[in-house]
mmCIF file of C-alpha atoms in Angstrom:
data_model
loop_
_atom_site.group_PDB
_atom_site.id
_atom_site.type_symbol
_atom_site.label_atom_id
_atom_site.label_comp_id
_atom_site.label_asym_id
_atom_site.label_seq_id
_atom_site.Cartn_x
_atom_site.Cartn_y
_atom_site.Cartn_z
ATOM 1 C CA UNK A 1450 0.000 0.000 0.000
ATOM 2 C CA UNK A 1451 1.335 3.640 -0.866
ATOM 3 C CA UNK A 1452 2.207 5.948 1.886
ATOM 4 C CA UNK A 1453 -1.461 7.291 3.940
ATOM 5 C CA UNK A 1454 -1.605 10.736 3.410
ATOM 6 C CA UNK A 1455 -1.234 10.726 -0.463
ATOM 7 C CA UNK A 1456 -3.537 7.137 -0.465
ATOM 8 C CA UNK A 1457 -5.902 9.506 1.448
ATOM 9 C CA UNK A 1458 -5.533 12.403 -1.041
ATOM 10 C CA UNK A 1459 -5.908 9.834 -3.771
ATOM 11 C CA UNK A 1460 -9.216 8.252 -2.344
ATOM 12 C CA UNK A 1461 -10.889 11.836 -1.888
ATOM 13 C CA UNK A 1462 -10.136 12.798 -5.444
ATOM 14 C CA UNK A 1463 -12.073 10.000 -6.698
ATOM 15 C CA UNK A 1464 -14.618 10.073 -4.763
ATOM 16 C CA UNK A 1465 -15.181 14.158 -5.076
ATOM 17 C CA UNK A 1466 -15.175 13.186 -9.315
ATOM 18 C CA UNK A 1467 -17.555 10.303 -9.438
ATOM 19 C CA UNK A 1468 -19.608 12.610 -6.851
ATOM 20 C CA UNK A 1469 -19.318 15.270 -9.152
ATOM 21 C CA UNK A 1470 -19.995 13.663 -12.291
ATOM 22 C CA UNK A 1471 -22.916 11.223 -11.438
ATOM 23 C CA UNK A 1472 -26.447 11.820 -12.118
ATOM 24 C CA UNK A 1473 -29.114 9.632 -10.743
ATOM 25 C CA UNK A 1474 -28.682 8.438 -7.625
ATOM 26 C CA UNK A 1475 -27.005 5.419 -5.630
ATOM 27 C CA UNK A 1476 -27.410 2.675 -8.212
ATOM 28 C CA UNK A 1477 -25.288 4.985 -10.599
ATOM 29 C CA UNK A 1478 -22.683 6.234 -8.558
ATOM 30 C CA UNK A 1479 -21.825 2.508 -6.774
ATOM 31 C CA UNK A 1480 -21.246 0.573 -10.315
ATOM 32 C CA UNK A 1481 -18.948 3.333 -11.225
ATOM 33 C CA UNK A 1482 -16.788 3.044 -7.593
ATOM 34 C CA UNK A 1483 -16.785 -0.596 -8.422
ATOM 35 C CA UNK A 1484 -15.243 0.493 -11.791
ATOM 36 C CA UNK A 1485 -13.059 2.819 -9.816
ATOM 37 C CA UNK A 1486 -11.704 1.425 -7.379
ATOM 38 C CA UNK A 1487 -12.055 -2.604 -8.079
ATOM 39 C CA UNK A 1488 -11.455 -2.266 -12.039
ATOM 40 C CA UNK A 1489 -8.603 0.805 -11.823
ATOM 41 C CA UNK A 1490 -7.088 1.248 -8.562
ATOM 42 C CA UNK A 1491 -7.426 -2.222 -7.579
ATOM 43 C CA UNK A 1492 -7.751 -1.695 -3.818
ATOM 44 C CA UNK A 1493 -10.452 -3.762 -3.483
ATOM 45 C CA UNK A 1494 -11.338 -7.499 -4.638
ATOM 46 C CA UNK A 1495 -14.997 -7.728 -7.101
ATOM 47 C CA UNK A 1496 -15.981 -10.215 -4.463
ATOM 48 C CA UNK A 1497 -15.802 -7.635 -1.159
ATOM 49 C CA UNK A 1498 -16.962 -4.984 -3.101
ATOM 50 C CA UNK A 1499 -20.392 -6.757 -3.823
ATOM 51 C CA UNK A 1500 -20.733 -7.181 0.006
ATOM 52 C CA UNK A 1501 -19.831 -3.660 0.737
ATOM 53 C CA UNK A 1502 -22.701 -2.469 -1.738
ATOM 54 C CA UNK A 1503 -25.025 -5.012 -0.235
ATOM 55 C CA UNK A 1504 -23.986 -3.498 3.218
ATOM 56 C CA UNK A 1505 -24.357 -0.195 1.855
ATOM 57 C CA UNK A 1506 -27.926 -0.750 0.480
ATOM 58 C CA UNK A 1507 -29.378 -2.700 3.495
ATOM 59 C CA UNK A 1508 -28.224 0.105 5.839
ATOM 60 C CA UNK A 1509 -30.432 3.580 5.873
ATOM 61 C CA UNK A 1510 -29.454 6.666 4.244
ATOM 62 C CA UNK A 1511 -28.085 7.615 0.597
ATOM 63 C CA UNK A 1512 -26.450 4.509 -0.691
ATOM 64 C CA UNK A 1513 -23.754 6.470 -2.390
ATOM 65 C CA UNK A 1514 -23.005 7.811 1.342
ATOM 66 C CA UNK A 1515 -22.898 4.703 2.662
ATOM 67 C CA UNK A 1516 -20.741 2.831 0.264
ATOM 68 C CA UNK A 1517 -18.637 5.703 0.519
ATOM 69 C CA UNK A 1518 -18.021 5.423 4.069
ATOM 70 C CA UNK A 1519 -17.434 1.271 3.411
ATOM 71 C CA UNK A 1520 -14.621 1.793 0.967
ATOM 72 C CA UNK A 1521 -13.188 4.444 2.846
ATOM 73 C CA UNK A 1522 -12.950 2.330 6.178
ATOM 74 C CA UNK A 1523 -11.433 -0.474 3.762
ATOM 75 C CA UNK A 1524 -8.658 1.925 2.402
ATOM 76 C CA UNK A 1525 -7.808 3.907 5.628
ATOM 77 C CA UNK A 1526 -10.058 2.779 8.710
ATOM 78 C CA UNK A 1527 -12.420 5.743 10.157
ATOM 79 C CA UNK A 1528 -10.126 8.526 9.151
ATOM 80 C CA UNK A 1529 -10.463 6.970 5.613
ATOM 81 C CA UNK A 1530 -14.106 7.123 5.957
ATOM 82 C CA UNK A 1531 -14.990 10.114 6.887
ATOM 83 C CA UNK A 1532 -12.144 11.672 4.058
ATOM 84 C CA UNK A 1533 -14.547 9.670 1.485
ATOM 85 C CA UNK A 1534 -17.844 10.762 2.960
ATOM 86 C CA UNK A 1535 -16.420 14.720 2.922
ATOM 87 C CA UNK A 1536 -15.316 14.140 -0.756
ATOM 88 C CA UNK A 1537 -19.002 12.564 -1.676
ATOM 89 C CA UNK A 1538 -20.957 15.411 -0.365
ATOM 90 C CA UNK A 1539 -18.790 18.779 -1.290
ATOM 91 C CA UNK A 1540 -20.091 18.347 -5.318
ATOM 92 C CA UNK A 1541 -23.921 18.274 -4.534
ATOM 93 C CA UNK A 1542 -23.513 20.485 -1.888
ATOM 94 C CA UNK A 1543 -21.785 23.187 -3.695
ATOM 95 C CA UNK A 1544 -23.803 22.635 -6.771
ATOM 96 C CA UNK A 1545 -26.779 22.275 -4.972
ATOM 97 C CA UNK A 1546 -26.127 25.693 -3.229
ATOM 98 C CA UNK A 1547 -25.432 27.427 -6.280
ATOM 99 C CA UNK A 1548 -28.336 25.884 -8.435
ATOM 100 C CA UNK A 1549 -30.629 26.880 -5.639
ATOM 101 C CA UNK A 1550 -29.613 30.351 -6.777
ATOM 102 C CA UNK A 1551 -29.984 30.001 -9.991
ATOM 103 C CA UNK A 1552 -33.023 27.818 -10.262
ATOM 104 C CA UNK A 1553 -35.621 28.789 -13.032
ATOM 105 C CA UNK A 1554 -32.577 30.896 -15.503
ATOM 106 C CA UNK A 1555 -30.717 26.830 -15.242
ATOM 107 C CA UNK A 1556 -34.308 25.142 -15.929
ATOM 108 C CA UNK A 1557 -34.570 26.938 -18.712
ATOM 109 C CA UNK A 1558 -30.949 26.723 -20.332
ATOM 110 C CA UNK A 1559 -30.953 25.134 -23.837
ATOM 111 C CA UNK A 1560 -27.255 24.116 -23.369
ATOM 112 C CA UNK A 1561 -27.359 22.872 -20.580
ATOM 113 C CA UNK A 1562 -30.097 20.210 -21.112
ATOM 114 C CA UNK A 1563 -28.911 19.164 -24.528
ATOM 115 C CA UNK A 1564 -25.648 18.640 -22.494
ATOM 116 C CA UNK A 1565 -27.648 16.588 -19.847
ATOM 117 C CA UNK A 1566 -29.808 14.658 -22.526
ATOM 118 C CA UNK A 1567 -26.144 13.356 -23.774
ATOM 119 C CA UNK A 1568 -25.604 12.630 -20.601
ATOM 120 C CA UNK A 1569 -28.066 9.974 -19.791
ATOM 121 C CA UNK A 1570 -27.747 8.018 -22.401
ATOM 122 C CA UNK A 1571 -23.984 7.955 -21.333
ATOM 123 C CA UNK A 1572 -24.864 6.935 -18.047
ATOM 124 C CA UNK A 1573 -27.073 4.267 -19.398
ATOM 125 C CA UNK A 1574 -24.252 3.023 -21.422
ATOM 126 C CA UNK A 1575 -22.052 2.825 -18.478
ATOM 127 C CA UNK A 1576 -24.534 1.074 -16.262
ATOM 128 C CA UNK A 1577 -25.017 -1.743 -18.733
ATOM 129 C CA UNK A 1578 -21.468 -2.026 -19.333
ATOM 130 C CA UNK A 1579 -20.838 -2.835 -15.726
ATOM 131 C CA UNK A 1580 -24.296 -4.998 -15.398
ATOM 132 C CA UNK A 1581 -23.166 -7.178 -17.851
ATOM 133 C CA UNK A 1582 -19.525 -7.442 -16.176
ATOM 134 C CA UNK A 1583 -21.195 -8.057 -12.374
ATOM 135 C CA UNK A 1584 -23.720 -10.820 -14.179
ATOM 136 C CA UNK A 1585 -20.715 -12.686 -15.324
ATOM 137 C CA UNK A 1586 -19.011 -12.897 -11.870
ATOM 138 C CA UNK A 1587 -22.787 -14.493 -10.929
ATOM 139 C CA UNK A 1588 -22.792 -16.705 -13.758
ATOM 140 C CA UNK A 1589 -19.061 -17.898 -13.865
ATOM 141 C CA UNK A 1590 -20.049 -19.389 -10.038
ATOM 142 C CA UNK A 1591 -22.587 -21.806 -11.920
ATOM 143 C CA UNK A 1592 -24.951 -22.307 -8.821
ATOM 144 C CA UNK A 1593 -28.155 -22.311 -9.927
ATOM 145 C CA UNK A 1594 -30.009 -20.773 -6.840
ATOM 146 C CA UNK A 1595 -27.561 -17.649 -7.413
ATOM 147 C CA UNK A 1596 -28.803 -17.019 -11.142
ATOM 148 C CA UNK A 1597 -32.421 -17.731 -10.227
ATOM 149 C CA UNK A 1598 -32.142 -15.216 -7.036
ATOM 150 C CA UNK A 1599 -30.832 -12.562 -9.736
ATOM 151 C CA UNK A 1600 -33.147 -12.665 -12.284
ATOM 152 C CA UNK A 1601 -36.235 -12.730 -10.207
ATOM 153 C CA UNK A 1602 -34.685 -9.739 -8.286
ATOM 154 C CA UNK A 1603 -34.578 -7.820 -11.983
ATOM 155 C CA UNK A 1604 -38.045 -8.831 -12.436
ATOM 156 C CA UNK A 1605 -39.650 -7.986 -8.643
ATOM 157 C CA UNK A 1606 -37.691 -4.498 -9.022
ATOM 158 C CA UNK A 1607 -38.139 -3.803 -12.655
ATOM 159 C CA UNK A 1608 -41.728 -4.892 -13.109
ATOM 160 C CA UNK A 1609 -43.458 -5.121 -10.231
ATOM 161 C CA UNK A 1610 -40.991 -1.961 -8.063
ATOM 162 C CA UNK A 1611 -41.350 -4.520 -5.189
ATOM 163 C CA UNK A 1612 -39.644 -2.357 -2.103
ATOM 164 C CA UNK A 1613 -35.843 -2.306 -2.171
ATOM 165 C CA UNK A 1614 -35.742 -2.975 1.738
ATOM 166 C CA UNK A 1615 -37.911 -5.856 1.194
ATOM 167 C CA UNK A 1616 -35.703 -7.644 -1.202
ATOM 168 C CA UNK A 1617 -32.785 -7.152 0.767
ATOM 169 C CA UNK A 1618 -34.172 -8.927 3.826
ATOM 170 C CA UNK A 1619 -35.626 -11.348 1.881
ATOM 171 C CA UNK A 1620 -32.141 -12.500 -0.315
ATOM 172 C CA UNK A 1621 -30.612 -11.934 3.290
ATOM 173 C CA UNK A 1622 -32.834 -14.496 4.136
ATOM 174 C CA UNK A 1623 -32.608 -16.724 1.442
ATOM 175 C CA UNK A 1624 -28.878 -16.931 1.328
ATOM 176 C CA UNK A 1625 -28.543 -17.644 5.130
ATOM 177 C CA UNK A 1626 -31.048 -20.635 4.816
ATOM 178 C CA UNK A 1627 -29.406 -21.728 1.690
ATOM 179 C CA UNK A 1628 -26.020 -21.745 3.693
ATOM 180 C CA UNK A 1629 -27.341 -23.526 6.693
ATOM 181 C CA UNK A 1630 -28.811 -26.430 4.718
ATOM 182 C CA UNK A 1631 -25.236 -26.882 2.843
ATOM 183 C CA UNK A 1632 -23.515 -27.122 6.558
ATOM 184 C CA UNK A 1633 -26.236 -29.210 8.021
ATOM 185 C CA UNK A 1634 -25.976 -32.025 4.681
ATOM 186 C CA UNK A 1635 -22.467 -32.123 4.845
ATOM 187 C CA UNK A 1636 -22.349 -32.803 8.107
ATOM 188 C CA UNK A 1637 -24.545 -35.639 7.540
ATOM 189 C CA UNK A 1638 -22.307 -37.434 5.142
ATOM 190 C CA UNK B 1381 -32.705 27.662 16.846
ATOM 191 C CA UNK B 1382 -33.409 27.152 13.300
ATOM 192 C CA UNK B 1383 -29.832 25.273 12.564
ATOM 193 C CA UNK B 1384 -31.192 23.087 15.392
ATOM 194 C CA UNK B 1385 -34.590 22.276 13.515
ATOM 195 C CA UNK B 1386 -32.843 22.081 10.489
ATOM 196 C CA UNK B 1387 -30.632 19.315 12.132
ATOM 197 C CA UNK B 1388 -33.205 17.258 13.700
ATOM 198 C CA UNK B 1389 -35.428 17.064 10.222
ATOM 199 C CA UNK B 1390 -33.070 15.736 8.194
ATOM 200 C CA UNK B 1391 -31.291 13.621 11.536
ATOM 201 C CA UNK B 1392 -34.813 12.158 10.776
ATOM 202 C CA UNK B 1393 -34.515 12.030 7.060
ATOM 203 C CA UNK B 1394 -31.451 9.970 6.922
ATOM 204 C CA UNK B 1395 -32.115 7.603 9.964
ATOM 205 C CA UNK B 1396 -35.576 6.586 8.141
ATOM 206 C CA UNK B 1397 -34.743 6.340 4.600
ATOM 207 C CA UNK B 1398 -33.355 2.805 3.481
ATOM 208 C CA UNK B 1399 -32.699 1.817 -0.044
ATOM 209 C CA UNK B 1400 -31.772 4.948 -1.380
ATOM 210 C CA UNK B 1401 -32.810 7.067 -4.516
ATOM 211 C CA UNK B 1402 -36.711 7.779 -4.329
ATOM 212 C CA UNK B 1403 -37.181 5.788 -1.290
ATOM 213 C CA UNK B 1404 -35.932 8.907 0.929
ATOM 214 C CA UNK B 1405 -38.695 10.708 -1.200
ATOM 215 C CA UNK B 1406 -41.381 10.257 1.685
ATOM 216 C CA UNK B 1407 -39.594 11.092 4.858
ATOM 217 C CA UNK B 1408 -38.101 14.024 2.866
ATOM 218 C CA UNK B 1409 -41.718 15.161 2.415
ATOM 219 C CA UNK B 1410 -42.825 14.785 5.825
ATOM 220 C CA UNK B 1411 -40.000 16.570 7.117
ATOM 221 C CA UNK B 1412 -39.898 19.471 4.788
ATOM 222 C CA UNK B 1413 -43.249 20.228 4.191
ATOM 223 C CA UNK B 1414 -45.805 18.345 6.332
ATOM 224 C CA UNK B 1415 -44.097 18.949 9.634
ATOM 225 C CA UNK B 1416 -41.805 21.708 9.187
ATOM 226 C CA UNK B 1417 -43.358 24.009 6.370
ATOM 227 C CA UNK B 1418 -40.455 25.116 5.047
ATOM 228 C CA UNK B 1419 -41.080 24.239 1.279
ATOM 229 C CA UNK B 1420 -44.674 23.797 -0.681
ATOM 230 C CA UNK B 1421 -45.530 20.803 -2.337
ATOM 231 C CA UNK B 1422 -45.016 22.574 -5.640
ATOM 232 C CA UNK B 1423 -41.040 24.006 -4.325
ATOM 233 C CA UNK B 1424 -40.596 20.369 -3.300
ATOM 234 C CA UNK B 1425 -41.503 18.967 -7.083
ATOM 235 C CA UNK B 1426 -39.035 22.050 -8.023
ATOM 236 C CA UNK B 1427 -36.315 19.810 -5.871
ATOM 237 C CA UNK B 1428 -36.619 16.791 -7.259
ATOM 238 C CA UNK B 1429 -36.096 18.167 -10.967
ATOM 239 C CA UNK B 1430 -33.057 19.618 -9.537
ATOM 240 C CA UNK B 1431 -32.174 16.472 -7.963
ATOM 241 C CA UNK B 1432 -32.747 14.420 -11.478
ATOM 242 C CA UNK B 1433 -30.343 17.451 -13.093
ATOM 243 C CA UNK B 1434 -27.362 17.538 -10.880
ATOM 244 C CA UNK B 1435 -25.437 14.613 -9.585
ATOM 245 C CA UNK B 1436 -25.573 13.561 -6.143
ATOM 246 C CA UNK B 1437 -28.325 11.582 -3.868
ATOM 247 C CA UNK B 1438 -31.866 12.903 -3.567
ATOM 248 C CA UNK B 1439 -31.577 13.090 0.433
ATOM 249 C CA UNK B 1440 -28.323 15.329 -0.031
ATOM 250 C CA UNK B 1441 -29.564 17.821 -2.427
ATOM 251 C CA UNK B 1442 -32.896 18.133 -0.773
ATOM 252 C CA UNK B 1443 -31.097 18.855 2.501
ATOM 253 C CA UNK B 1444 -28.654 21.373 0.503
ATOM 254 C CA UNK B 1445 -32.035 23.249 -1.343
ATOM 255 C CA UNK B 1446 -33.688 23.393 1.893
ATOM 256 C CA UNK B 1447 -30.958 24.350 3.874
ATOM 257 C CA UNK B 1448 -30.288 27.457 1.613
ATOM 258 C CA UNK B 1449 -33.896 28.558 1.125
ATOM 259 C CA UNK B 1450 -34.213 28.134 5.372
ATOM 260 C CA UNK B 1451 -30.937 29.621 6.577
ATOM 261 C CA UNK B 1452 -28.451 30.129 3.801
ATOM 262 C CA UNK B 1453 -25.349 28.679 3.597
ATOM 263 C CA UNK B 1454 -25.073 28.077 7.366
ATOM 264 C CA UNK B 1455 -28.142 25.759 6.786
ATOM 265 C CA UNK B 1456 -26.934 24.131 4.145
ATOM 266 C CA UNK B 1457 -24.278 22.460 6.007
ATOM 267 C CA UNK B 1458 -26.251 22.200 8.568
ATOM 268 C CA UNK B 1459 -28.729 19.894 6.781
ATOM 269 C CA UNK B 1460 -26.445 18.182 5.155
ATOM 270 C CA UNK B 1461 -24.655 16.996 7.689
ATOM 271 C CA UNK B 1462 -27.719 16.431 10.022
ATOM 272 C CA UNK B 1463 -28.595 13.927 6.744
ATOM 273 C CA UNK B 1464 -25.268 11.570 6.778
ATOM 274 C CA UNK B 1465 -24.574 11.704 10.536
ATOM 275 C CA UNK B 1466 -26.723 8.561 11.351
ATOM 276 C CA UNK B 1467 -26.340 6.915 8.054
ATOM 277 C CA UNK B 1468 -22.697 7.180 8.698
ATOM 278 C CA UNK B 1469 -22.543 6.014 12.455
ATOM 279 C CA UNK B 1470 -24.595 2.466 11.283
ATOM 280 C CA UNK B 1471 -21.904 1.905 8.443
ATOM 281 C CA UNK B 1472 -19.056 2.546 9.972
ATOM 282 C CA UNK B 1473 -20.083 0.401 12.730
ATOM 283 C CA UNK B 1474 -20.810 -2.578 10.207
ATOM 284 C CA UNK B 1475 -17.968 -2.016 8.117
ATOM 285 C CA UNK B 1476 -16.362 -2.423 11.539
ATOM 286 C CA UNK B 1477 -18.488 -5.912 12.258
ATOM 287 C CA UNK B 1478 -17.924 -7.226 8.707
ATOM 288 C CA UNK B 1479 -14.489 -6.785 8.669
ATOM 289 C CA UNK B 1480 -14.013 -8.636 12.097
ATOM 290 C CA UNK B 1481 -16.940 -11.020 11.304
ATOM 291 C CA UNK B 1482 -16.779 -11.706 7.854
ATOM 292 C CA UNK B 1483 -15.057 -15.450 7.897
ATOM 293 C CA UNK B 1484 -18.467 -16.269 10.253
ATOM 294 C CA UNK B 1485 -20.692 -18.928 8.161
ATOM 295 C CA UNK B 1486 -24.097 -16.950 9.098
ATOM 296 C CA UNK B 1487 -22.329 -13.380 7.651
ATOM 297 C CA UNK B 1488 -21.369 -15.384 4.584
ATOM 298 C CA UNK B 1489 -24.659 -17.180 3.987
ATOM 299 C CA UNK B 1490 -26.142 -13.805 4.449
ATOM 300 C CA UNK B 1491 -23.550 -11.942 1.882
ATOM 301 C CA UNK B 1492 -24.506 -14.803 -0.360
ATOM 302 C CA UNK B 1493 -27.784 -13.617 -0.762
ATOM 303 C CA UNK B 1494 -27.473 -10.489 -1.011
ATOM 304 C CA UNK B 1495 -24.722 -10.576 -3.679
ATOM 305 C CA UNK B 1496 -27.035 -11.755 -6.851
ATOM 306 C CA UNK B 1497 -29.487 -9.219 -5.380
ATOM 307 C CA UNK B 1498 -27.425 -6.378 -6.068
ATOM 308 C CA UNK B 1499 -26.783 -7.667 -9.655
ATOM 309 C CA UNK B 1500 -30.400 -7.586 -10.098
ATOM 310 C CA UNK B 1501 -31.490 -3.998 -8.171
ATOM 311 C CA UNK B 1502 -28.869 -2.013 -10.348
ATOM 312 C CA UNK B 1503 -29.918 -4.192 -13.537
ATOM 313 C CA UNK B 1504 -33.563 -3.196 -12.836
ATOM 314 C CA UNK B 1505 -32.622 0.448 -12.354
ATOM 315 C CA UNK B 1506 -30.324 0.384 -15.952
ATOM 316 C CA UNK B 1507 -32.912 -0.654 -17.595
ATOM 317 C CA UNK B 1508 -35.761 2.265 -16.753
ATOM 318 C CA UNK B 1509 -32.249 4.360 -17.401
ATOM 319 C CA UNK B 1510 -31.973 3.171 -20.284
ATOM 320 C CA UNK B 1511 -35.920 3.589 -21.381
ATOM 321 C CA UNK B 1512 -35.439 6.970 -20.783
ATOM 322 C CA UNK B 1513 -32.845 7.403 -22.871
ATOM 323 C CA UNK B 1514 -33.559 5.607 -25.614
ATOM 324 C CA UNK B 1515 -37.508 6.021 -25.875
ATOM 325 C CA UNK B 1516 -38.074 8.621 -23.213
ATOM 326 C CA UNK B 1517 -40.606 6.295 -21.570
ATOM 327 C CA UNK B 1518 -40.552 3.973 -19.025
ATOM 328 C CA UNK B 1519 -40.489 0.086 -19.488
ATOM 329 C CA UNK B 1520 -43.372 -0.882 -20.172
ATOM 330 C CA UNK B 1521 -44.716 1.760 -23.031
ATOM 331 C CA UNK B 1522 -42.048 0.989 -25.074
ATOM 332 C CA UNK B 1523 -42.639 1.704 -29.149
ATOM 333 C CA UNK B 1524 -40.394 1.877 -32.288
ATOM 334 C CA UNK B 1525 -41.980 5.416 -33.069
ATOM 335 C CA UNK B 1526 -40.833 7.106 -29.744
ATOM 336 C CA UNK B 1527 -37.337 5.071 -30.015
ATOM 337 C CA UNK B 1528 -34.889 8.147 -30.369
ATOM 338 C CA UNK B 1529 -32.318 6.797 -33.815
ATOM 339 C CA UNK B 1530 -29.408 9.338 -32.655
ATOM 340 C CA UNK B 1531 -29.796 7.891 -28.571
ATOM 341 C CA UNK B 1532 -29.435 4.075 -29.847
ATOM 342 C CA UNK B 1533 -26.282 4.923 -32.124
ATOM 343 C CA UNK B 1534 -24.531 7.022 -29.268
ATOM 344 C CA UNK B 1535 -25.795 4.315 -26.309
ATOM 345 C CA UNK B 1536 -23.993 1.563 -28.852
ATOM 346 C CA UNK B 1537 -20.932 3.428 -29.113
ATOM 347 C CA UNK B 1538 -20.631 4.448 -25.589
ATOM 348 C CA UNK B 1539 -21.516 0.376 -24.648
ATOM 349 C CA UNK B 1540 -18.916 -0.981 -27.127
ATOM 350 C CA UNK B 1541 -16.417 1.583 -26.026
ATOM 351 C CA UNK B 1542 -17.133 0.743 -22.464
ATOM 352 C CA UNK B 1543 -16.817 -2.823 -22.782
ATOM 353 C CA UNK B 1544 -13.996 -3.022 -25.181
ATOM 354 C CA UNK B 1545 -11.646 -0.257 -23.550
ATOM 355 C CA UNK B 1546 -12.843 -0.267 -20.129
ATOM 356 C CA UNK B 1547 -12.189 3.624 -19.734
ATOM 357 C CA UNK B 1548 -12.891 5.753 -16.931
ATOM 358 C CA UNK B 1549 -16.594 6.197 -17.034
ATOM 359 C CA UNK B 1550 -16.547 9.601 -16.412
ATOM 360 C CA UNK B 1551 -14.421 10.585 -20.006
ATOM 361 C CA UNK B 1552 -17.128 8.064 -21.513
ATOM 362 C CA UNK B 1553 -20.248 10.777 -19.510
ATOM 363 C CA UNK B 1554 -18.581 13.470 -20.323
ATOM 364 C CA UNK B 1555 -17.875 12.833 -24.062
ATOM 365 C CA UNK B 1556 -21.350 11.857 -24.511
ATOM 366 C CA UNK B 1557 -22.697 15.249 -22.558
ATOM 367 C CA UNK B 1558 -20.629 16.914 -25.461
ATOM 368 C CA UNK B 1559 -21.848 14.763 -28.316
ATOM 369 C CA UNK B 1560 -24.904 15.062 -27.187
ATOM 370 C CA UNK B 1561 -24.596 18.792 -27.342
ATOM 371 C CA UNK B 1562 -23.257 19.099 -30.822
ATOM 372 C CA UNK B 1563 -25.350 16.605 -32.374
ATOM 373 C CA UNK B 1564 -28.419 17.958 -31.051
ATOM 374 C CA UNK B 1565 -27.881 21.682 -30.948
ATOM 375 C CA UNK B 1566 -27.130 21.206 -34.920
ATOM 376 C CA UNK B 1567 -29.891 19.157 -35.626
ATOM 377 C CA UNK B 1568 -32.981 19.751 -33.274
ATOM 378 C CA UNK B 1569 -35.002 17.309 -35.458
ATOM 379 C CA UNK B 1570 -33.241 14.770 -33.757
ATOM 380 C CA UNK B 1571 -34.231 15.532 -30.237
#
């Protein structure tokens, strides 16, 4: 590991940009700190950093927060933390406080919604890029409960908007069963 | 007094809202406008079309917009803060268990479940991203008249590029936020 303060300096930076440059919400912003900081900086393994989002998203508050404050405690304990949770809020807060200014003349602006309209479908692009590349981590385990869970998970969120909170608990569920019926039959051999 | 308020609402705000996004819509509400009065339902549509314009979570920018309107930039932070500071206690107090825990059987059946569920939350929530960006609808009114030609050819660049090259997502956003610009600006029909 490189020396703390400039790993520090290094972790805010990256979180301040993808803060800065992510529109949409949590389920944006955490495929792109996988890309980050999994994919590029390789401080974390793709394994841990699926259980850090699930953490993240079974836990209240913004997701983006939350994950922030994860990988931060993974890269430099608490100090590391709270550095990522102060680079994840300064963009919306400072744009935030500006736009609040500016409201209606920034509603209005031509450029900057043709700008935005680009935008999303960027985003989009990006999110399937990295839903395709998290599917294959699923599907190179082969176990069929796994692929089942995910697909019906796509399908109770995407078509039906079945409560986030209540899919959590219930895969939380589900996977601790699952695990408990694999130690009990193994025993029994 | 009012920094104290301010606190307190969105203490509430973050402590209640689980699941992120839209979910913290609700307790935002109740907070800012039923119990509190400090926005009308009409100023609070006005913050979620800011919200869906500028990056950052929902719960942050509402507490930034309402902050400023309330108390300036004093309230601002205020709110802001008051937002993350339980959210922030419960993580770091898991990331704490799970990394002292995590070799436990129960934590890893647990994990185990929750790992294909993440695959398929942020695949649901590409997919109504990518409606709206490609038909400007949701799901499930999908039609080849609506389907926007110039938003398919730019997603299946930006896709193959991200795939292929594995940039940094952001130069793949922020090219596209300037194609988008040029192509459009020059040739409105497109829009």
């Amino acid at each position: 590991m490189e020396k703390q303060p400039k790993l520090l300096g290094k972790l805010f930076i990256s979180v301040f940009l993808l803060s800065a440059f992510t529109f949409g919400g949590g389920y944006v912003i955490v495929p792109l700190m996988r890309k980050k900081f999994v994919e590029q900086l390789k401080w974390i393994d793709e394994q841990e950093m699926l259980d850090l989002v699930a953490i993240g998203q079974s836990s209240p508050g913004p997701i983006a927060i939350n994950t922030a404050v994860l990988v931060g405690y993974r890269i430099c304990g608490v100090i590391g933390s709270l550095i990522a949770v102060f680079g994840a809020i300064l963009p919306p807060l400072i744009i935030i406080t500006v736009v609040s200014l500016f409201y209606a003349a920034f509603r209005d602006n031509k450029i900057v919604s043709l700008v935005m309209h680009g935008m999303q479908i960027g985003v989009a692009a990006v999110i399937g890029s990295v839903v395709i590349s998290m599917a294959k981590q699923i599907l190179k385990k082969k176990r069929v409960l796994s692929v089942i869970m995910m697909v019906a998970v796509l399908i109770a969120s995407a078509v039906y908007k079945v409560n986030v909170g209540l899919v959590v608990i219930t895969c939380a569920l589900i996977g601790l069963l699952d695990t408990m019926f694999r130690a009990r039959r193994e025993k029994a051999k | 007094m009012i920094l104290l308020q301010l606190f307190w609402a969105f203490f509430q705000v973050g402590l209640f809202s689980i699941g992120g996004g839209y979910a913290a819509l609700p307790s935002i509400q109740q907070q800012v406008v039923n119990v509190n009065g400090w926005l009308t339902m009409e100023q609070f549509t006005d913050v979620i079309t800011i919200s869906e314009m500028t990056p950052g979570p929902i719960a942050i920018n509402a507490s930034t917009f309402v902050g400023t309107q309330v108390a300036g930039l004093p309230g601002s932070i205020v709110a802001t803060i008051g937002c993350i500071t339980a959210p922030v206690m419960i993580v770091l107090v898991l990331a704490y268990l799970y990394y002292r825990f995590r070799k436990l059987a129960a934590v890893q059946g647990i994990l185990s479940g929750q790992r294909p569920a993440v695959v398929g939350l942020i695949g649901a929530a590409g997919l109504s991203i990518i409606a709206t960006a490609l038909w400007n609808g949701t799901l499930f009114n999908f039609s080849f008249a609506a389907l926007n030609p110039a938003a398919i050819v730019l997603f299946a660049i930006a896709l193959f590029v991200m795939i292929r090259w594995k940039p940094n997502p952001i130069i793949v956003l922020v090219a596209s936020g300037i194609v988008g610009l040029a192509v459009y600006g020059l040739f409105p029909a497109l829009l």
